[in-house]
Short mmCIF file of the C-alpha atoms (twelve columns), coordinates in Angstrom:
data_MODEL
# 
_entry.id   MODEL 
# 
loop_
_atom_site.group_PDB 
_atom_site.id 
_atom_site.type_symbol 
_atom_site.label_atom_id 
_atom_site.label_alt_id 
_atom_site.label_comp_id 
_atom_site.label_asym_id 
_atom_site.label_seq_id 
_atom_site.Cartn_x 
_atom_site.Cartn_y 
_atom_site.Cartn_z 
_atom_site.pdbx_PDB_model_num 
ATOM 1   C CA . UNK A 1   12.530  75.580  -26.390 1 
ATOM 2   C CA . UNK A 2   14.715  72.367  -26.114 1 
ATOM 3   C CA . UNK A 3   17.681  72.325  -27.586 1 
ATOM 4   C CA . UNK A 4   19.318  69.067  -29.394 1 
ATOM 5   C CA . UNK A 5   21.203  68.136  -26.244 1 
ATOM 6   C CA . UNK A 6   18.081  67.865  -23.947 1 
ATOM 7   C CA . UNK A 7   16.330  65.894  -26.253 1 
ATOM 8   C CA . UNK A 8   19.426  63.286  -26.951 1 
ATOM 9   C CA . UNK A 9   19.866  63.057  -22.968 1 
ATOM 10  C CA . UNK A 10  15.782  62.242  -22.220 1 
ATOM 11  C CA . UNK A 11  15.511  59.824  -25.166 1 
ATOM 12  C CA . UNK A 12  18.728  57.732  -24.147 1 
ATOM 13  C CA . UNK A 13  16.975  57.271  -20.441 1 
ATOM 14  C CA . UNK A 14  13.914  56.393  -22.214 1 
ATOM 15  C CA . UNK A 15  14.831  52.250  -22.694 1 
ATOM 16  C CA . UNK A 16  16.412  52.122  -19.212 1 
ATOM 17  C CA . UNK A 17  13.099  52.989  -17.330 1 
ATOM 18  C CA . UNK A 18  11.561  50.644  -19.203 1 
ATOM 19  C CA . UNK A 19  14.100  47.884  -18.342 1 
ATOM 20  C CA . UNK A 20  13.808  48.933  -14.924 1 
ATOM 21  C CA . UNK A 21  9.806   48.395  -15.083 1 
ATOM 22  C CA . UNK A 22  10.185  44.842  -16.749 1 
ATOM 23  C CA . UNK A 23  12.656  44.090  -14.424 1 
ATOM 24  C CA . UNK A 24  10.108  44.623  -11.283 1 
ATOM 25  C CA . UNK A 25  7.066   42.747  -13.196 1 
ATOM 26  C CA . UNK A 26  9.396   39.556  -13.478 1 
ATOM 27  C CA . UNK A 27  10.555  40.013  -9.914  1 
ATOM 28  C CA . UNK A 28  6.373   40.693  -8.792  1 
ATOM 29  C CA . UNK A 29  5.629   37.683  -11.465 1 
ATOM 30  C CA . UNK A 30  8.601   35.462  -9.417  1 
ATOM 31  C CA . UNK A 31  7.349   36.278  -6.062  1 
ATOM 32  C CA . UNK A 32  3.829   35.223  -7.257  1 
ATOM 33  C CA . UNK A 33  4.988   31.604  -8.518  1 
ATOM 34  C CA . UNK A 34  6.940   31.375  -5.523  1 
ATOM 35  C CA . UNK A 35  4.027   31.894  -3.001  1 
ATOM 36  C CA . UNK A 36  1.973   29.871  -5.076  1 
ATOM 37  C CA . UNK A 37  4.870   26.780  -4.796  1 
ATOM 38  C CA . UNK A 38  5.096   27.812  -1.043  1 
ATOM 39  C CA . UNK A 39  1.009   27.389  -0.162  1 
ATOM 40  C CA . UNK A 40  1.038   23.917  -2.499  1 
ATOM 41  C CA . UNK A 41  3.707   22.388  -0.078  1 
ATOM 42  C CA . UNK A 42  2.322   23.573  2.945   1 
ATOM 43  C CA . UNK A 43  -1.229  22.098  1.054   1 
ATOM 44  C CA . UNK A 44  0.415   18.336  0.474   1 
ATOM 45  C CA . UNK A 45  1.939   18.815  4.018   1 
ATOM 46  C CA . UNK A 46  -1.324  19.627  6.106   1 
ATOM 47  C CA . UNK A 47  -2.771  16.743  3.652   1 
ATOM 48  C CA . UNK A 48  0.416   14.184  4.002   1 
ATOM 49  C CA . UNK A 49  0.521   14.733  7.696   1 
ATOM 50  C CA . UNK A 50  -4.216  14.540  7.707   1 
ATOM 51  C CA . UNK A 51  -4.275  11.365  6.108   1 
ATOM 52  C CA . UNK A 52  -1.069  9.854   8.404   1 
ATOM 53  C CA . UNK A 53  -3.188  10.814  11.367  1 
ATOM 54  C CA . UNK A 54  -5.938  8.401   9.906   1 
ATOM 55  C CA . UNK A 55  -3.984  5.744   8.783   1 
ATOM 56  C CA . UNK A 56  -2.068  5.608   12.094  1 
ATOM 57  C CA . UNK A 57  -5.628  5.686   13.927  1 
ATOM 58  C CA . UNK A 58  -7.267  3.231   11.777  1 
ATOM 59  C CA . UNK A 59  -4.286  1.168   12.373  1 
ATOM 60  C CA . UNK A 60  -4.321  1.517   16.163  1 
ATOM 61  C CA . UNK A 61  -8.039  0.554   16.637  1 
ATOM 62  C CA . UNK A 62  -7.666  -2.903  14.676  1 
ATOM 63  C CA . UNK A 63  -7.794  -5.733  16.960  1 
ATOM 64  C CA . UNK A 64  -8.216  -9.829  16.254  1 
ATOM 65  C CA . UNK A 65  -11.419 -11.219 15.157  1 
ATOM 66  C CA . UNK A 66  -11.696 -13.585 17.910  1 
ATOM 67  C CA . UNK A 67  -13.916 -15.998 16.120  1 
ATOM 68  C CA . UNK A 68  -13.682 -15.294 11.988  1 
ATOM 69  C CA . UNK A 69  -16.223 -16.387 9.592   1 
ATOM 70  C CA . UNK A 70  -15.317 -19.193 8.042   1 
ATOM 71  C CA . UNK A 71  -13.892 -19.117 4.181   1 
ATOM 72  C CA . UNK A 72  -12.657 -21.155 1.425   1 
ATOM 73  C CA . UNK A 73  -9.162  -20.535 1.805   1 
ATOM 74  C CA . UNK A 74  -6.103  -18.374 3.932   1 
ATOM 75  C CA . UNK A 75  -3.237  -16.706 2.819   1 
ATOM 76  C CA . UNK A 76  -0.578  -14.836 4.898   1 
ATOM 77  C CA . UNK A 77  1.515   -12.316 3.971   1 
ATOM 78  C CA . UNK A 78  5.559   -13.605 5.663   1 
ATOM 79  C CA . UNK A 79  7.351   -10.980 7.693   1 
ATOM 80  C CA . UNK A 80  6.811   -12.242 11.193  1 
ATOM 81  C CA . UNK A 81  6.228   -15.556 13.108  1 
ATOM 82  C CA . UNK A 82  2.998   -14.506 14.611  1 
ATOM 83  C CA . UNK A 83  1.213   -14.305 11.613  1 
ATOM 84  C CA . UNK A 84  2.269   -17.640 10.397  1 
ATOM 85  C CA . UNK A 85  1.078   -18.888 13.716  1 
ATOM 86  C CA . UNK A 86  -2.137  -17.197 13.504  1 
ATOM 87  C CA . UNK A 87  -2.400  -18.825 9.854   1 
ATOM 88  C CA . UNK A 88  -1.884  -22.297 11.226  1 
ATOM 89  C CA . UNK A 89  -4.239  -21.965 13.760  1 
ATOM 90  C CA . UNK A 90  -6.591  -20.630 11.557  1 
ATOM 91  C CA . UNK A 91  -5.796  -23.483 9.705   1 
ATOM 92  C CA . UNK A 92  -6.171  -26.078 12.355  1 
ATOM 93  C CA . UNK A 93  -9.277  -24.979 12.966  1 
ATOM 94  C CA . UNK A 94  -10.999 -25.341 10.117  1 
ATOM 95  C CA . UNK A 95  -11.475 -21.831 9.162   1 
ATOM 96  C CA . UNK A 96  -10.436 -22.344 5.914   1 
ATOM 97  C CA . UNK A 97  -9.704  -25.211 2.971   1 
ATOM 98  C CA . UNK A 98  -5.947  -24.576 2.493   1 
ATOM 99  C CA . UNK A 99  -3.711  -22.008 3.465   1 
ATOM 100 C CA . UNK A 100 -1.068  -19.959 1.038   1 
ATOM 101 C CA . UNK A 101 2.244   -18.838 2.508   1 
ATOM 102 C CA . UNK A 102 3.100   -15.875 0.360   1 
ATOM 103 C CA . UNK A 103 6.535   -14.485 0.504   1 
ATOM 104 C CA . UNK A 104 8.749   -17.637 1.767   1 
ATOM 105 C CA . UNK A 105 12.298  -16.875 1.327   1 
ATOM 106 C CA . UNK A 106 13.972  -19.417 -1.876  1 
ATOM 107 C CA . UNK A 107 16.022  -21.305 0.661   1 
ATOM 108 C CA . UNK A 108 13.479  -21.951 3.096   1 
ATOM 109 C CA . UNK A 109 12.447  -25.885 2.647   1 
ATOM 110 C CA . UNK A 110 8.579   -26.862 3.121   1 
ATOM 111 C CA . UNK A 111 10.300  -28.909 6.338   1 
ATOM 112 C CA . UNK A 112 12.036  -25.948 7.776   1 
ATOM 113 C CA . UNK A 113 8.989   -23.909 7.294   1 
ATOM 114 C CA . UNK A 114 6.913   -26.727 8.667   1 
ATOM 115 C CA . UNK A 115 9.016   -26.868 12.140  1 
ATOM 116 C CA . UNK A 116 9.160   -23.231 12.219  1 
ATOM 117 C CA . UNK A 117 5.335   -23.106 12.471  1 
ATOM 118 C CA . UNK A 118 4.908   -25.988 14.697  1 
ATOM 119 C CA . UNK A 119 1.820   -26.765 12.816  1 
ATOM 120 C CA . UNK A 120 0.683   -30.529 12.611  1 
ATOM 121 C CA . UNK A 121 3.008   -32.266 10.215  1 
ATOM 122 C CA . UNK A 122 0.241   -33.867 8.246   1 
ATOM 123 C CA . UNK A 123 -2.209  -30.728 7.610   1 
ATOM 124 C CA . UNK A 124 0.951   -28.826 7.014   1 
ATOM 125 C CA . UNK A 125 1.264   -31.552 3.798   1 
ATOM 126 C CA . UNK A 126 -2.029  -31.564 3.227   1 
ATOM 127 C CA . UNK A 127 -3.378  -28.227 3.130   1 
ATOM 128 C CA . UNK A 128 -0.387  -25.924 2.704   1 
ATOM 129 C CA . UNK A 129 1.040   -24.221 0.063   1 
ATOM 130 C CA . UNK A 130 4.103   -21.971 -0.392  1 
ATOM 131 C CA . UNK A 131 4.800   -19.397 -3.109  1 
ATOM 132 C CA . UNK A 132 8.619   -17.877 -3.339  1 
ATOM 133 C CA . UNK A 133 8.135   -16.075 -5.880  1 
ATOM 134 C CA . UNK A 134 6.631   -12.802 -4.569  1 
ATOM 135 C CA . UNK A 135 9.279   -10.291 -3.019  1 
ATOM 136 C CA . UNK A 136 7.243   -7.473  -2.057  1 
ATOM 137 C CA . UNK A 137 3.363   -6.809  -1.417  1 
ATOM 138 C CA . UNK A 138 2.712   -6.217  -4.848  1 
ATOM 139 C CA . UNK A 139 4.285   -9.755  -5.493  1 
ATOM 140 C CA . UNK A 140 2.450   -11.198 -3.074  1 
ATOM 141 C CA . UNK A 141 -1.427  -9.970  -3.819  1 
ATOM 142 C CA . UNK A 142 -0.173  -11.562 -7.739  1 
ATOM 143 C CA . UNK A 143 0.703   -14.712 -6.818  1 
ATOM 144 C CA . UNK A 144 -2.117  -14.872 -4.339  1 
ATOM 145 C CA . UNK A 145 -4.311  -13.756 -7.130  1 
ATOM 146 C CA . UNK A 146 -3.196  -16.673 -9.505  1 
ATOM 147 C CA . UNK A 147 -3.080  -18.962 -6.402  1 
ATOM 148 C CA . UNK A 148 -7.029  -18.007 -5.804  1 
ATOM 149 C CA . UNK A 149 -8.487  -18.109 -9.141  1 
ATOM 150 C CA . UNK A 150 -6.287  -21.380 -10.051 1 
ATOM 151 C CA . UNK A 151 -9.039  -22.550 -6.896  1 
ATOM 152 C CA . UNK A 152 -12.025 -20.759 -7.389  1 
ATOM 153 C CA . UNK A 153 -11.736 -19.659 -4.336  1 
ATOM 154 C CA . UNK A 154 -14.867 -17.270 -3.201  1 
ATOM 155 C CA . UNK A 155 -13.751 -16.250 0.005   1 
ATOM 156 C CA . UNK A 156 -10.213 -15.906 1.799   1 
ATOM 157 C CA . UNK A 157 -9.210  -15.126 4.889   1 
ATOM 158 C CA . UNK A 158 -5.844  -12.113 4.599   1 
ATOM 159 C CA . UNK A 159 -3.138  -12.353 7.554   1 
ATOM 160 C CA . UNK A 160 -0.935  -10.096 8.235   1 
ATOM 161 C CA . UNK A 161 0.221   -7.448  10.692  1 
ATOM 162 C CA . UNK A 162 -2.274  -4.701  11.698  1 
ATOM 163 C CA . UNK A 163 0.370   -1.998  10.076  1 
ATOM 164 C CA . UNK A 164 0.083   -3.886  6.983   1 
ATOM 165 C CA . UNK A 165 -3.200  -4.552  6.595   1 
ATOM 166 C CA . UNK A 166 -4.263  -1.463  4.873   1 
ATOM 167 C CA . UNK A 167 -1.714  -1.704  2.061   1 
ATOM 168 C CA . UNK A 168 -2.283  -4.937  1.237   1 
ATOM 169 C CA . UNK A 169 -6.409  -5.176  1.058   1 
ATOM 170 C CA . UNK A 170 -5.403  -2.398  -1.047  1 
ATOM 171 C CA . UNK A 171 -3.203  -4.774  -3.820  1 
ATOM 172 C CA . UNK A 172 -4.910  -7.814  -3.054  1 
ATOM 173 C CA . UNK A 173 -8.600  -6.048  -3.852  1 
ATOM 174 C CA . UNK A 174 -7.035  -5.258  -7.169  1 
ATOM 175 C CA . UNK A 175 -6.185  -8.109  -8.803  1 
ATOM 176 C CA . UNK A 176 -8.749  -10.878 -6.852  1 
ATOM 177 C CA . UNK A 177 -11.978 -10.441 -8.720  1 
ATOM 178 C CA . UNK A 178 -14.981 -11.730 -6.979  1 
ATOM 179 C CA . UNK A 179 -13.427 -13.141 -4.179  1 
ATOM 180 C CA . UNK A 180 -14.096 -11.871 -0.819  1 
ATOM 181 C CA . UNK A 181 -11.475 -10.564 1.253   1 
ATOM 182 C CA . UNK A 182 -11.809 -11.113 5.384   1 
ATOM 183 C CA . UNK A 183 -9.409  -9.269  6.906   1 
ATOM 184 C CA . UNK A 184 -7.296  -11.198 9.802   1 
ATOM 185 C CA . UNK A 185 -4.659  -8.268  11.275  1 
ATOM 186 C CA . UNK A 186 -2.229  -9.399  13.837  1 
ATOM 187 C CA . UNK A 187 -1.537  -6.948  16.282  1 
ATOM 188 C CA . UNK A 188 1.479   -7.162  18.177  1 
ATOM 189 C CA . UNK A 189 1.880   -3.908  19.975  1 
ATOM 190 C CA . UNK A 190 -1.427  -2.619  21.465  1 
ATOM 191 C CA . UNK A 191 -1.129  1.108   19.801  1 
ATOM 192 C CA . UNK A 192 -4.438  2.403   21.110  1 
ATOM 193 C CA . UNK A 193 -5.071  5.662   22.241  1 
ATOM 194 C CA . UNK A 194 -2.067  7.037   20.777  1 
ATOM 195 C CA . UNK A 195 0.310   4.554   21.729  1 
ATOM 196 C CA . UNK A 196 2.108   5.420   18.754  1 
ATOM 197 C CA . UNK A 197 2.848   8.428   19.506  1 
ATOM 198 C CA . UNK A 198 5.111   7.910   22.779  1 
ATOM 199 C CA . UNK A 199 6.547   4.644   20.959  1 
ATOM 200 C CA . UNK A 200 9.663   5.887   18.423  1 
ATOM 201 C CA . UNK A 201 9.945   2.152   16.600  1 
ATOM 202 C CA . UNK A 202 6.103   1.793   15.976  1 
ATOM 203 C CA . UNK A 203 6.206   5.609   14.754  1 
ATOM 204 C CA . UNK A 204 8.891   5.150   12.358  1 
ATOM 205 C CA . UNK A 205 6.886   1.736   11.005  1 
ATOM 206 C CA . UNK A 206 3.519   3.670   10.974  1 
ATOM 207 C CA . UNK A 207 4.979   6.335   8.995   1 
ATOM 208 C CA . UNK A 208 7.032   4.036   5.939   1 
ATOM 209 C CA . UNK A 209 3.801   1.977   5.770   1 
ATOM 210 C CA . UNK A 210 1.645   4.949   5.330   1 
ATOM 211 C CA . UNK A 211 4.065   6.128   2.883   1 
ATOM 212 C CA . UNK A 212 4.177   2.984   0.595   1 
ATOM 213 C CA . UNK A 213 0.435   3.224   1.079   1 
ATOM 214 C CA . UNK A 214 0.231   6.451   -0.665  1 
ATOM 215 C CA . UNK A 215 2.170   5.615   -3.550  1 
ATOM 216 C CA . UNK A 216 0.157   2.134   -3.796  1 
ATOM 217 C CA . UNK A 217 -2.624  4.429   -3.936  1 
ATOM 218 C CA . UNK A 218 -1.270  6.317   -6.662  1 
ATOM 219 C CA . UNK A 219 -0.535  3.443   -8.747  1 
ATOM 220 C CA . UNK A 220 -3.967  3.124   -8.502  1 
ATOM 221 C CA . UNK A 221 -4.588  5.980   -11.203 1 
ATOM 222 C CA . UNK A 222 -2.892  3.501   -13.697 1 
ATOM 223 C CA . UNK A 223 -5.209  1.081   -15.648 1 
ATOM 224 C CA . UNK A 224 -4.958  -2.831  -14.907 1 
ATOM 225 C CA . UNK A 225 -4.412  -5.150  -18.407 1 
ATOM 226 C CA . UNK A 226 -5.337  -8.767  -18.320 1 
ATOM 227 C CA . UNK A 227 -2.409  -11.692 -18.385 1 
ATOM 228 C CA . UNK A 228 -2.481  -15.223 -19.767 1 
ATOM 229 C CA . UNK A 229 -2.796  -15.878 -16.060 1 
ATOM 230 C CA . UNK A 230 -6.120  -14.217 -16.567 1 
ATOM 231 C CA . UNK A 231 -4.729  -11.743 -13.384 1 
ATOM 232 C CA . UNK A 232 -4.725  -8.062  -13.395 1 
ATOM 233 C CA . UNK A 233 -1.607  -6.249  -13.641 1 
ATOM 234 C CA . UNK A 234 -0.693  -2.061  -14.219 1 
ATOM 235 C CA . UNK A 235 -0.240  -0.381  -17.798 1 
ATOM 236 C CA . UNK A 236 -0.258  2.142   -19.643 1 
ATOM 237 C CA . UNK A 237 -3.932  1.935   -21.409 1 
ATOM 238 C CA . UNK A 238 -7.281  1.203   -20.634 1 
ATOM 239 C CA . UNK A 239 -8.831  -1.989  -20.674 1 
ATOM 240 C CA . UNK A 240 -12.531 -3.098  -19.508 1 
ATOM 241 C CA . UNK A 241 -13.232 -5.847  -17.788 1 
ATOM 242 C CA . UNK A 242 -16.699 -7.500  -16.974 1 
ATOM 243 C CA . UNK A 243 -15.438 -8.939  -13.656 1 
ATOM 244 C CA . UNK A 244 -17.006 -7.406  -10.553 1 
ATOM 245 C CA . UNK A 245 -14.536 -5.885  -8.032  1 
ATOM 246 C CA . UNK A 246 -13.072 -7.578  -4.912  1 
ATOM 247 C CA . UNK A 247 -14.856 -7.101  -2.023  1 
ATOM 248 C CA . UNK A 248 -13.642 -6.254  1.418   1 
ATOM 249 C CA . UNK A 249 -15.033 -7.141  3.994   1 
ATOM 250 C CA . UNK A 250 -14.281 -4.695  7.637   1 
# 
């Protein structure tokens, strides 16, 4: 028979058994979330480090058309003197209307800009025009955008680096509707066959452009609203448009 005292002693360890028990289900229920975070980094990782190997091979394998269909118009993208001299000779011969310089610094004069390029004085007043306004790539595929449409341009002719190229068919294919994008990359380091991969510099470029170029394609995921400008530009809710797509030509 069990007396008072037994009883009082068994019930009082009763409650700190069962403290013990829902102590180990959180720590089991912790591990859980915790392997779970674990494999979902490693995941993004593999996937991060999958799609870098593509970009950086896609990248690598672009050369120079060496004789581009002709189009209606040119734009490069500023950030290095060899694509404004592969725009001017573009230019020069005939491969296009008119050429946009997207990108010029404020302070640069048309003159300046003109001697830097060494282009022909009177094309370069003819057929050239500068926008300062854009500071970045998304800048740049707006005012192109306005720049194109304010022309009716159907077809244009992108320049800039190989690197680059990616990112910004991505922004300008956005916002030009109906107009045909020819891609012109400049390649100034031959990166083929892995080139990259012994070269620190063109590894630490590769891998900032392939990061922007995720998160441009993550903006992506936002819907595009129409301006007065009639161009196409990220928030918050959906709107339709009956305008076809840009289309990009490899």
């Amino acid at each position: 028979m069990m007396d008072a005292q037994d009883t009082t002693g068994t019930a009082g360890r009763m409650p700190v058994v069962g403290a013990r028990a829902h102590g180990r289900g959180n720590l089991a229920r912790l591990a859980i979330v915790l392997r779970i975070c674990v494999l979902s980094l490693l995941a993004l990782a593999a996937l991060f480090a999958g799609g870098f190997g593509w970009f950086a091979s896609t990248v690598s394998h672009m050369t120079t058309p060496a004789n581009p269909a002709r189009a209606d118009a040119i734009i490069v993208l500023t950030g290095g003197q060899s694509r404004l001299d592969a725009a001017m000779d573009l230019l020069a011969s005939g491969k296009g209307e008119r050429l946009l310089i997207s990108g010029v610094h404020p302070s640069a004069s048309r003159r300046q800009l003109q001697a830097a390029t060494g282009g022909d004085k009177a094309l370069f007043s003819c057929c050239v025009d500068i926008d300062r306004a854009a500071l970045d790539t998304i800048g740049n595929a707006e005012e192109s955008a306005k720049w194109v449409e304010s022309h009716a341009y159907g077809s244009v002719i992108l320049v800039t680096n190989n690197y680059h190229m990616p990112r910004s068919l991505l922004e300008m294919g956005r916002l030009l509707h109906g107009a045909k994008l020819e891609p012109y990359p400049v390649v100034n380091t031959n990166l083929g066959n892995g080139g990259w991969l012994t070269k620190p510099e063109a590894l630490r470029v590769l891998l900032t452009e392939y990061s922007k170029y995720v998160l441009a394609l993550a903006r992506g995921i936002v819907p595009l609203r129409q301006t007065a400008d009639g161009i196409a530009l990220a928030e918050a809710s959906v709107v339709k448009s009956d305008k076809p797509p840009a289309r990009i030509i490899p």
